[in-house]
Short mmCIF file of C-alpha atoms in Angstrom, two decimals:
data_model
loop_
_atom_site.label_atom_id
_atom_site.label_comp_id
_atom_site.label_asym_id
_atom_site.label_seq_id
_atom_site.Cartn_x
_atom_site.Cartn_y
_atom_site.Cartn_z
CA UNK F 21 0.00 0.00 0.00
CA UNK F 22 2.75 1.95 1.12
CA UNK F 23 4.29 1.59 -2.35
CA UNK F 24 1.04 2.31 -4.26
CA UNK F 25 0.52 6.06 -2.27
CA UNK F 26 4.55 7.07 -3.25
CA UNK F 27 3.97 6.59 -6.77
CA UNK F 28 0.41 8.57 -6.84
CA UNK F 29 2.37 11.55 -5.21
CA UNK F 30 4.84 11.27 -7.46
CA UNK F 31 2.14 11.54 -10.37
CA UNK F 32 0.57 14.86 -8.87
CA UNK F 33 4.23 16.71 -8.59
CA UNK F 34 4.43 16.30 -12.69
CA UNK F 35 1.56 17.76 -12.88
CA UNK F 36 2.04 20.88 -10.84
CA UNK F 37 2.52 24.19 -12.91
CA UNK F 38 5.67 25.80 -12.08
CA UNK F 39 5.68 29.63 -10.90
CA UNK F 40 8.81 32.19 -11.93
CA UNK F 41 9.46 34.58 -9.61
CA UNK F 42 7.15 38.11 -10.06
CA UNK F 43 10.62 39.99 -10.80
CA UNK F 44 11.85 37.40 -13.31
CA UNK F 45 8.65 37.50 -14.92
CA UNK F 46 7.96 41.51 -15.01
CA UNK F 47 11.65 41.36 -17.45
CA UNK F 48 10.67 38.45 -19.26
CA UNK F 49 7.60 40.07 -20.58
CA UNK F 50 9.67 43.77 -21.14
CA UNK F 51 12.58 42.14 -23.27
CA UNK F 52 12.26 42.16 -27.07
CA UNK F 53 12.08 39.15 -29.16
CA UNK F 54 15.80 38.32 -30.77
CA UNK F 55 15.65 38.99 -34.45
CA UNK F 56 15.89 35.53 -35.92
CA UNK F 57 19.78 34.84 -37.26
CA UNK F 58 19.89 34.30 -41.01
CA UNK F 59 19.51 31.04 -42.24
CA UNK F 60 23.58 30.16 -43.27
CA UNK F 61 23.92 29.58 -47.16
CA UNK F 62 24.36 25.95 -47.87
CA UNK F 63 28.06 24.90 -48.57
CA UNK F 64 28.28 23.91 -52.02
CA UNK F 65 28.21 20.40 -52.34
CA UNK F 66 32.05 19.41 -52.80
CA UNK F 67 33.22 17.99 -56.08
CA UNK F 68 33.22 14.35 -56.21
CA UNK F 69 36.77 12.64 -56.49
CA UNK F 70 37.87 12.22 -59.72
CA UNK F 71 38.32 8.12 -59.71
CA UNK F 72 41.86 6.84 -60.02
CA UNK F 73 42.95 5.42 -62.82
CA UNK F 74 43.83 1.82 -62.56
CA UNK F 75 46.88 0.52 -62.13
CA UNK F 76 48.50 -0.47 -65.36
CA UNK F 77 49.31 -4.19 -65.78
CA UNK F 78 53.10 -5.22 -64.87
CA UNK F 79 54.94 -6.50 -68.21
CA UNK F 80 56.18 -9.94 -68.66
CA UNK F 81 59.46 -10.44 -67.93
CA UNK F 82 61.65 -10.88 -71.16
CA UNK F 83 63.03 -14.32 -72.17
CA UNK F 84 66.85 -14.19 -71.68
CA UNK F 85 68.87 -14.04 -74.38
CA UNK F 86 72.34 -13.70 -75.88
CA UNK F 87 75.31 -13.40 -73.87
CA UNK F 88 75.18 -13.56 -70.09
CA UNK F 89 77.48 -13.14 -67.52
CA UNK F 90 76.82 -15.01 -63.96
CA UNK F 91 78.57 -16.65 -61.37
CA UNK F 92 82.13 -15.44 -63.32
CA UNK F 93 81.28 -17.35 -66.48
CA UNK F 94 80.00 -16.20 -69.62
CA UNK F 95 76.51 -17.97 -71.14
CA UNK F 96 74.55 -17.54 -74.36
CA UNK F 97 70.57 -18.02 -73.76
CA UNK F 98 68.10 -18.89 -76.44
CA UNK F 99 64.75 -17.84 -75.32
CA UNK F 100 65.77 -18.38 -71.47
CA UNK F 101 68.04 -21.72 -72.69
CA UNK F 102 71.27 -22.13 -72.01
CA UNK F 103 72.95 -23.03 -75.41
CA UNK F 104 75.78 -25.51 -75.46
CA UNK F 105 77.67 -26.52 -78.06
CA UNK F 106 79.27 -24.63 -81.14
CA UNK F 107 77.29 -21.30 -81.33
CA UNK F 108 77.41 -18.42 -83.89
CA UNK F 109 77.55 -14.78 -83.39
CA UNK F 110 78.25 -12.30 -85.48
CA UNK F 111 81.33 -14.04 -87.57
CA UNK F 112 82.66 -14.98 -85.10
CA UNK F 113 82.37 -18.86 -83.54
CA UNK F 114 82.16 -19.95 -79.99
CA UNK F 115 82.22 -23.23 -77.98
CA UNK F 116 80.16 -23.74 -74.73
CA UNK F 117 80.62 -26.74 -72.79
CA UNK F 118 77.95 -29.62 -73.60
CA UNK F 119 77.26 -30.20 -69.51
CA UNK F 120 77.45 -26.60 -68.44
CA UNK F 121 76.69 -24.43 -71.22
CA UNK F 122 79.84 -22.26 -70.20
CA UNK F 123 81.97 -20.28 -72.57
CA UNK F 124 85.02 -22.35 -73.42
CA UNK F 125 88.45 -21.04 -73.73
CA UNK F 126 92.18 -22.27 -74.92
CA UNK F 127 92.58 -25.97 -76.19
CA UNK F 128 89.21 -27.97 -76.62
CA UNK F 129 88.53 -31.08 -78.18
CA UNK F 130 85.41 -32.09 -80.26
CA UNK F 131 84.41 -34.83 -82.49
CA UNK F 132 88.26 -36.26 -82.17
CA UNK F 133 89.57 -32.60 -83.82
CA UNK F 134 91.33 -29.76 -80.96
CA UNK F 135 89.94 -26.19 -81.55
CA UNK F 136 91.59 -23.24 -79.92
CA UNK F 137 89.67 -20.33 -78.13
CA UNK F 138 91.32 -17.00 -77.11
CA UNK F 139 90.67 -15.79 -73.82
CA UNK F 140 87.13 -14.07 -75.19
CA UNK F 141 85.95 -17.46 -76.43
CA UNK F 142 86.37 -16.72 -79.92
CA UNK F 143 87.51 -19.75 -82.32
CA UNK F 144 90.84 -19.61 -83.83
CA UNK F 145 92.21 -19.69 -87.09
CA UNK F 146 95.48 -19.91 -89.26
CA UNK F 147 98.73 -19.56 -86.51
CA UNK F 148 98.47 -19.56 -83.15
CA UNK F 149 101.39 -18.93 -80.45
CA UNK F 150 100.79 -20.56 -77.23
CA UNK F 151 102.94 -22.05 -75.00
CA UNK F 152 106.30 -21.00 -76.75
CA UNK F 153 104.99 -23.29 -79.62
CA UNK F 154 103.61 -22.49 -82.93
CA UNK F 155 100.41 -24.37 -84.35
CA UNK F 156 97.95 -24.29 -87.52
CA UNK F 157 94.63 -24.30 -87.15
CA UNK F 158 92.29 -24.65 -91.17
CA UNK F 159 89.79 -22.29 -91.91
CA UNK F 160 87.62 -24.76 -89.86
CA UNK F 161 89.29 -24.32 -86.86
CA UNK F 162 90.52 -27.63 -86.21
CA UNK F 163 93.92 -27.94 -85.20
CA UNK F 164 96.58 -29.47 -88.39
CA UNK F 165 99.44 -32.06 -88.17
CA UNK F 166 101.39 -33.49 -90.95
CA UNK F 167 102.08 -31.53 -94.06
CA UNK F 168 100.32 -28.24 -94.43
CA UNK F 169 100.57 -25.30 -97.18
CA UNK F 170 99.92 -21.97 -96.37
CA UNK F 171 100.87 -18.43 -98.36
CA UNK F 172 102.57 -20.87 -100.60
CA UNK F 173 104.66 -22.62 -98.27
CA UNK F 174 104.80 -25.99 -96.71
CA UNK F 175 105.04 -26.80 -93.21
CA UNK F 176 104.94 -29.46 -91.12
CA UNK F 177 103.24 -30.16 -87.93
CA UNK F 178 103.85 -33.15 -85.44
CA UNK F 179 101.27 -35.38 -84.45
CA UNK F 180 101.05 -33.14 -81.61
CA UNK F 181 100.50 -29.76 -83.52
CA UNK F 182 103.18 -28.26 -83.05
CA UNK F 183 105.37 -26.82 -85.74
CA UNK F 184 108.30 -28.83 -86.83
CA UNK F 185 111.68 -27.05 -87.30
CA UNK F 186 114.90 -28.55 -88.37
CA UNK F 187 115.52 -31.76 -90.02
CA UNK F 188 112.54 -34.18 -90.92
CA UNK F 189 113.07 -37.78 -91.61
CA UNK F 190 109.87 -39.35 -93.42
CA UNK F 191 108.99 -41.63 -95.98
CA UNK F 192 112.40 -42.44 -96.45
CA UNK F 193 113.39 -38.51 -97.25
CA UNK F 194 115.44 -36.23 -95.21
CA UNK F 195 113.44 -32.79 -95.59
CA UNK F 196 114.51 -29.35 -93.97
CA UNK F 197 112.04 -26.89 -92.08
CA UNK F 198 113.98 -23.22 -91.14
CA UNK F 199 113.87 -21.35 -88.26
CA UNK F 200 110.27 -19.92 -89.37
CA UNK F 201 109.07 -23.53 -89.94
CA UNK F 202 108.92 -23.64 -93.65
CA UNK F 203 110.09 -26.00 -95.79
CA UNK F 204 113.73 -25.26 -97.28
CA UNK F 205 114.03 -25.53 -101.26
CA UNK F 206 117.04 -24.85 -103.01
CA UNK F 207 120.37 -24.18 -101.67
CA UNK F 208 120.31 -23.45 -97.73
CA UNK F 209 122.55 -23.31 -94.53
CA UNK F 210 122.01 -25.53 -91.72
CA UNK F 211 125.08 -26.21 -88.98
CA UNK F 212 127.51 -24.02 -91.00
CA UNK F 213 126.78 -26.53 -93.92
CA UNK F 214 125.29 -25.90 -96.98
CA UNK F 215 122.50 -28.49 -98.56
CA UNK F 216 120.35 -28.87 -101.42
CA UNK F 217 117.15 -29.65 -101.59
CA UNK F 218 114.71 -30.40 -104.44
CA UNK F 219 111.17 -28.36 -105.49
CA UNK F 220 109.89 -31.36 -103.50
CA UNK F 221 111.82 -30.46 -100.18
CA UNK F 222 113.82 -33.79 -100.62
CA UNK F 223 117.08 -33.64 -99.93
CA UNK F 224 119.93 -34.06 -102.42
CA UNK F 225 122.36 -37.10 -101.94
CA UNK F 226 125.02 -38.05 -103.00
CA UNK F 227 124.95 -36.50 -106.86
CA UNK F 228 125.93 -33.71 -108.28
CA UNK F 229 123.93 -30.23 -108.49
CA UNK F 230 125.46 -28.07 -111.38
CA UNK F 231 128.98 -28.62 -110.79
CA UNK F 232 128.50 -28.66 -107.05
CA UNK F 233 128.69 -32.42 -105.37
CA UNK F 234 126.43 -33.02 -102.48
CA UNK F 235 127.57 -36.20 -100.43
CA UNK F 236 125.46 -39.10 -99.13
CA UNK F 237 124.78 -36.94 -95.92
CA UNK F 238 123.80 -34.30 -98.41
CA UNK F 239 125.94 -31.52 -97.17
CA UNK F 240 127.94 -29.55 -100.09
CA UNK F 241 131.41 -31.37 -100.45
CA UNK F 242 133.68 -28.04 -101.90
CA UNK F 243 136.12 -30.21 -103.75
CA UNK F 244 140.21 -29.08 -102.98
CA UNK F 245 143.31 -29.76 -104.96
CA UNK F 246 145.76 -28.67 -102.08
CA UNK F 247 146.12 -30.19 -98.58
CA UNK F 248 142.71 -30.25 -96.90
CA UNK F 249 142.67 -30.06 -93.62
CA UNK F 250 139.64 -31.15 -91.24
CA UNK F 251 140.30 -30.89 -87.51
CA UNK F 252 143.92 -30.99 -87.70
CA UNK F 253 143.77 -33.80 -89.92
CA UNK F 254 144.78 -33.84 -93.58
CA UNK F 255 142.11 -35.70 -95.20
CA UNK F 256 142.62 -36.89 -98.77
CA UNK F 257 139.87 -38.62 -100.79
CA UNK F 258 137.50 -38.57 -103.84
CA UNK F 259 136.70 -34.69 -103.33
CA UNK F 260 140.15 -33.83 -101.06
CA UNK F 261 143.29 -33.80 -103.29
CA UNK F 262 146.68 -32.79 -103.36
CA UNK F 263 148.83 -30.85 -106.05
CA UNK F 264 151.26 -33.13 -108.70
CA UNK F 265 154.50 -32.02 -106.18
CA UNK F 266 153.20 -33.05 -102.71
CA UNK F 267 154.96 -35.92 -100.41
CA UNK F 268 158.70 -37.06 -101.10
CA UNK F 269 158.27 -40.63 -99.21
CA UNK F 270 157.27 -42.31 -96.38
CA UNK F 271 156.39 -40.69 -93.47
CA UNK F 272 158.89 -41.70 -90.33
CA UNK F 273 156.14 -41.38 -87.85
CA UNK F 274 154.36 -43.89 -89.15
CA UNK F 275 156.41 -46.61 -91.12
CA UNK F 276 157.79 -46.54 -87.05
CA UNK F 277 154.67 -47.27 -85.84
CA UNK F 278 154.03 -49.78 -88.71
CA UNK F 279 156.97 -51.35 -87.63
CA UNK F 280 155.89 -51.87 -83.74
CA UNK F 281 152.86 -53.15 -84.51
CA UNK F 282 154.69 -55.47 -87.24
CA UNK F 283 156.90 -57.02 -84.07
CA UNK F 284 154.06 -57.16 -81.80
CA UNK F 285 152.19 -59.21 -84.41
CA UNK F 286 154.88 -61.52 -85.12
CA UNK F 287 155.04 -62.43 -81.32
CA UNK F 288 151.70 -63.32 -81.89
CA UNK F 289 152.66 -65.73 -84.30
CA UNK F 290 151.26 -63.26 -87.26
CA UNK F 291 153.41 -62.26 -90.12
CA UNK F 292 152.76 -58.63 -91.56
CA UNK F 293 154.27 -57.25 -94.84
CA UNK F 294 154.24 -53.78 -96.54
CA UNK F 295 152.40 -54.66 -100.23
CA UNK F 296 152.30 -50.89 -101.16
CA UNK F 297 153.57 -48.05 -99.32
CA UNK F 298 154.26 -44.38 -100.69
CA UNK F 299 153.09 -43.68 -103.94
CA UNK F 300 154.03 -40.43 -106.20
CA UNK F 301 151.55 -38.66 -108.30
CA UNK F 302 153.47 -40.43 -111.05
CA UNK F 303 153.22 -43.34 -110.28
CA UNK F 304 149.38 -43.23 -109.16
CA UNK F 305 148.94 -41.86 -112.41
CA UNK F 306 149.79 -44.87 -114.06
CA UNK F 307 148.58 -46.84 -111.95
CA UNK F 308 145.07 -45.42 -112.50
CA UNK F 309 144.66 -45.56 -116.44
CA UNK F 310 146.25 -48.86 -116.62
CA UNK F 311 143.17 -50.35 -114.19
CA UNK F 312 140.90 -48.11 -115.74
CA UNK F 313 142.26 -49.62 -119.44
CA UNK F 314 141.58 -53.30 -117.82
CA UNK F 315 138.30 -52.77 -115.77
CA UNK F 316 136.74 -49.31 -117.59
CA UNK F 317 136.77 -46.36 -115.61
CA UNK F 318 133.44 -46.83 -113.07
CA UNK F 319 134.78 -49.52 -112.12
CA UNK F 320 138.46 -48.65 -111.50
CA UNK F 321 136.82 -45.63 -109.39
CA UNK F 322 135.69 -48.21 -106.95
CA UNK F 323 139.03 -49.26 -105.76
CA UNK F 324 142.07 -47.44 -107.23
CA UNK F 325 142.03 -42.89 -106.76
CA UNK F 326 142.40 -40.69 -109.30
CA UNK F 327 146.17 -39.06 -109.47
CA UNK F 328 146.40 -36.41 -106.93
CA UNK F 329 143.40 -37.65 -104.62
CA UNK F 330 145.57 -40.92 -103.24
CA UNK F 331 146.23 -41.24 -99.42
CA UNK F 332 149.53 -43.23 -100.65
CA UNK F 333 150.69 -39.73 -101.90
CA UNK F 334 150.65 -38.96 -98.19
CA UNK F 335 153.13 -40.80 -96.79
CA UNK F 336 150.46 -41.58 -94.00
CA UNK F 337 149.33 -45.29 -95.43
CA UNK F 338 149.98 -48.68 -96.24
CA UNK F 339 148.72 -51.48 -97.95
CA UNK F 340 149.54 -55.02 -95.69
CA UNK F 341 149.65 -58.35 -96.69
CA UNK F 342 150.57 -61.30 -94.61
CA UNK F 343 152.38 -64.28 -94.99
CA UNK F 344 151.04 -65.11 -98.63
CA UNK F 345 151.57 -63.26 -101.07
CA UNK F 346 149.28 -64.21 -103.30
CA UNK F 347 146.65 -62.74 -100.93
CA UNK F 348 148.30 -59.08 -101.04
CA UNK F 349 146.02 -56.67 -102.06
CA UNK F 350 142.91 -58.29 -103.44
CA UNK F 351 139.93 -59.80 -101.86
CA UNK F 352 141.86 -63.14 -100.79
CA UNK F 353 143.21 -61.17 -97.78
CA UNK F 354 139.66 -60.45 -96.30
CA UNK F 355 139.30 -63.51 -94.21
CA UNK F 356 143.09 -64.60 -93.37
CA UNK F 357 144.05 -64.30 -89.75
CA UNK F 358 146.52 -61.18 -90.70
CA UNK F 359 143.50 -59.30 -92.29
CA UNK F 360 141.47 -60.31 -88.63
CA UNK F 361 144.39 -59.51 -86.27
CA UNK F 362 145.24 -56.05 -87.95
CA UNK F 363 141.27 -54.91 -87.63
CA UNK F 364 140.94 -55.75 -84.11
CA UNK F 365 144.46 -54.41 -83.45
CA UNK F 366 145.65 -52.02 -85.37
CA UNK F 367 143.93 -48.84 -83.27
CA UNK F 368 146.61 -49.72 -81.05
CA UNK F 369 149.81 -48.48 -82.90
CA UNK F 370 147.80 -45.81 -84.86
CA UNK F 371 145.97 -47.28 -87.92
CA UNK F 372 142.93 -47.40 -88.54
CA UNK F 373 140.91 -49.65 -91.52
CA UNK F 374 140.37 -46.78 -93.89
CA UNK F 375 137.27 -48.28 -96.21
CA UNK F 376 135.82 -50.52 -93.71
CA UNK F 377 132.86 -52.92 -95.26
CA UNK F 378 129.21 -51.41 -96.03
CA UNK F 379 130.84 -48.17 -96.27
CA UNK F 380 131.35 -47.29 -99.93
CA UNK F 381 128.60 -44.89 -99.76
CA UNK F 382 130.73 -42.44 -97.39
CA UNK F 383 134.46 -43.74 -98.07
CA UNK F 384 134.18 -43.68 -102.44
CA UNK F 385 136.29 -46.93 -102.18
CA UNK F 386 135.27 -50.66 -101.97
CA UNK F 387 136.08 -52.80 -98.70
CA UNK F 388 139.87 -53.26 -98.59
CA UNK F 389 140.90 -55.31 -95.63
CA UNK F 390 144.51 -54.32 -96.49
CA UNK F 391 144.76 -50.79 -96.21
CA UNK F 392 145.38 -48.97 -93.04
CA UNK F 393 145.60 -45.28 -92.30
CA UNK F 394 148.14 -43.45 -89.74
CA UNK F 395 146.39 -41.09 -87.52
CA UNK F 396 148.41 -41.66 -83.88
CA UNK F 397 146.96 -43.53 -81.54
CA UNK F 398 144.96 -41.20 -79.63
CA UNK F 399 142.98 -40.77 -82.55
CA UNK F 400 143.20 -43.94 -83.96
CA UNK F 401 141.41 -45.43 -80.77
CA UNK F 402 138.68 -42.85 -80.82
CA UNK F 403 137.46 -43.46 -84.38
CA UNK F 404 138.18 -47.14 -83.86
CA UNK F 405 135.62 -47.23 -80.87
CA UNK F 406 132.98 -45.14 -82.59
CA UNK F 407 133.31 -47.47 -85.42
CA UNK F 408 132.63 -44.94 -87.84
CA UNK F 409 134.65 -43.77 -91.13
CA UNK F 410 137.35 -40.92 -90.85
CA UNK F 411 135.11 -38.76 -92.94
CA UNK F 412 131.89 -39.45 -90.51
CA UNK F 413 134.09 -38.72 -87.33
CA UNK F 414 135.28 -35.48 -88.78
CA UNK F 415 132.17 -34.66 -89.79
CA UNK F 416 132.29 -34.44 -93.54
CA UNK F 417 129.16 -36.53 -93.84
#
């Protein structure tokens, strides 16, 4: 009940008018109305954004191509492909490696042919200098050994590429390549000796070119008529003569030594005689055109020397027999045991076999198992042991 009476008062006290004070109503009613404030013009209605303009599409990136360089090698792309293999750009050819696609450079082998690349890749051609050694590479690159022309000029590469200076033995032929590598024709100096060589490069032997004689080494013989000397040795032979007034006899030196080793052979049980010794022009003169009247000249060449170009003249040789005479000077000797002791001994008193067997060729002269040079022993021994002919040890062939 209590709760119904509060809210009925509360009701009434709404309702109640409420009474201003007499003085705050007396000014109320005196005070002018406030002139109504003008309406404010409307803002204008702001411009509507313009719309931005969309964003234009992003490009596709472009395929790679051509040259590219990454990770400190050089590439060629083909629409974003590595290429590999022999490429072409420009002129100018290039080799990338089949696994990596990398730029090659230097040596590089392909389809069983070497190419070379300079340090920017680019294929060789014609000479190439690399590692102190000259090569040849064809129009094709590849790499050329054997014979190869080039500005009218033949060279020659080993099997290795490399250009071939010097002598060249092949096919049987002794060929010369000069300092510059190519091929020597004509007349040319090599070791301070002069050769000849043929339009084909082969080298002249043994014949004669104009009146010039080339010997079987090939090397210019200059033919002499007075005392030829050859490392302190007089050398007489087919191109080495002497003049019509040279020698008056034996010389002592060596009819001594002939006579120690004569001894020292006889304690052996060996007899030795002197068949021939010291011969004048004169009397090699005769001597000559009375074999060449009996065997014709060729073939009196082969074992008796033209007048003048006898080592008898000398003084320095001698033709031994042994016990028979009948043997003396002719092929008979060859297989006695005075012709045996004297080869294997003779080196040791100074002689030496002066046209020794299979030596024609060099020597001029047939095999004469009787006739012995003097050089001294010293020298003697030396050729002895090299077993060559006194021509080959002093170098004339």
């Amino acid at each position: 009940m209590k709760k119904f009476m509060l809210t009925i008062g509360l009701i009434l006290l709404c309702l109640t008018p409420i009474y201003l004070h007499s003085d705050q109503a007396e000014a109320a009613e005196s005070a002018e109305p406030a002139e109504p404030a003008e309406p404010a013009e409307p803002a204008e209605p702001a411009e509507p954004a313009e719309p931005a303009e969309p964003a234009e599409p992003a490009e596709p990136a472009e395929p790679k191509s051509g040259w590219k360089f990454e990770e400190n090698d050089w590439y060629y792309y083909i629409n974003n492909n590595k290429a590999t293999g022999w490429i072409l750009t420009g002129s100018t050819w290039y080799y990338l490696q089949p696994e990596t696609g990398i730029m090659s450079t230097g040596w590089v082998r392909n389809n069983h042919k070497w190419y070379f690349l300079d340090k920017h890749g680019a294929m060789k051609t014609g000479w190439i200098y690399t590692s102190n050694k000259w090569y040849y590479l064809s129009h094709h690159g590849d790499m050329q050994t054997g014979w190869a022309l080039d500005n009218n000029k033949w060279y020659f590469l080993n099997p290795s590429g490399e250009m071939k200076i010097g002598w060249l033995y092949q096919g049987g032929k002794w060929y010369y390549l000069k300092p510059y590598g190519d091929m020597a024709v004509g007349w040319f100096v090599a070791n301070n000796k002069y050769y000849y060589t043929y339009p084909s490069g082969i080298m002249a032997a043994n014949t004669k070119i104009g009146n010039y004689y080339v010997g079987y080494s090939g090397q210019w013989i200059q033919d002499t008529t007075t005392p030829y000397y050859l490392q302190g040795v007089l050398l007489v032979n087919k191109h080495h003569g002497l003049p019509s007034n040279y020698g008056t006899g034996e010389n002592p030196q060596a009819r001594s030594a002939y006579e120690q080793m004569k001894s020292a052979a006889a304690k052996q049980g060996y007899t030795l005689n002197i068949a021939s010794g010291y011969r004048s022009f004169e009397y090699q003169k005769g001597l000559y055109w009375r074999y060449v009247n009996l065997y014709g000249q060729a073939e009196a060449n082969r074992f008796s020397a033209y007048p003048g170009y006898s080592e008898h003249q000398t003084g320095l040789a001698f033709d031994i027999g042994g016990r028979n005479s009948s043997t003396w000077v002719n092929e008979g000797f060859d297989n006695t045991p005075e012709a045996k002791w004297l080869a294997k001994n003779a080196h040791q008193y100074g002689f030496i076999l002066r046209y020794p067997p299979g030596k024609e060729h060099i020597t001029g002269y047939m095999y004469e198992s009787w006739h012995f040079r003097y050089l001294g022993v010293n020298l003697a021994t030396k050729v002895y042991n090299s077993g060559l002919t006194l021509e080959e040890y002093l170098g004339e062939f």
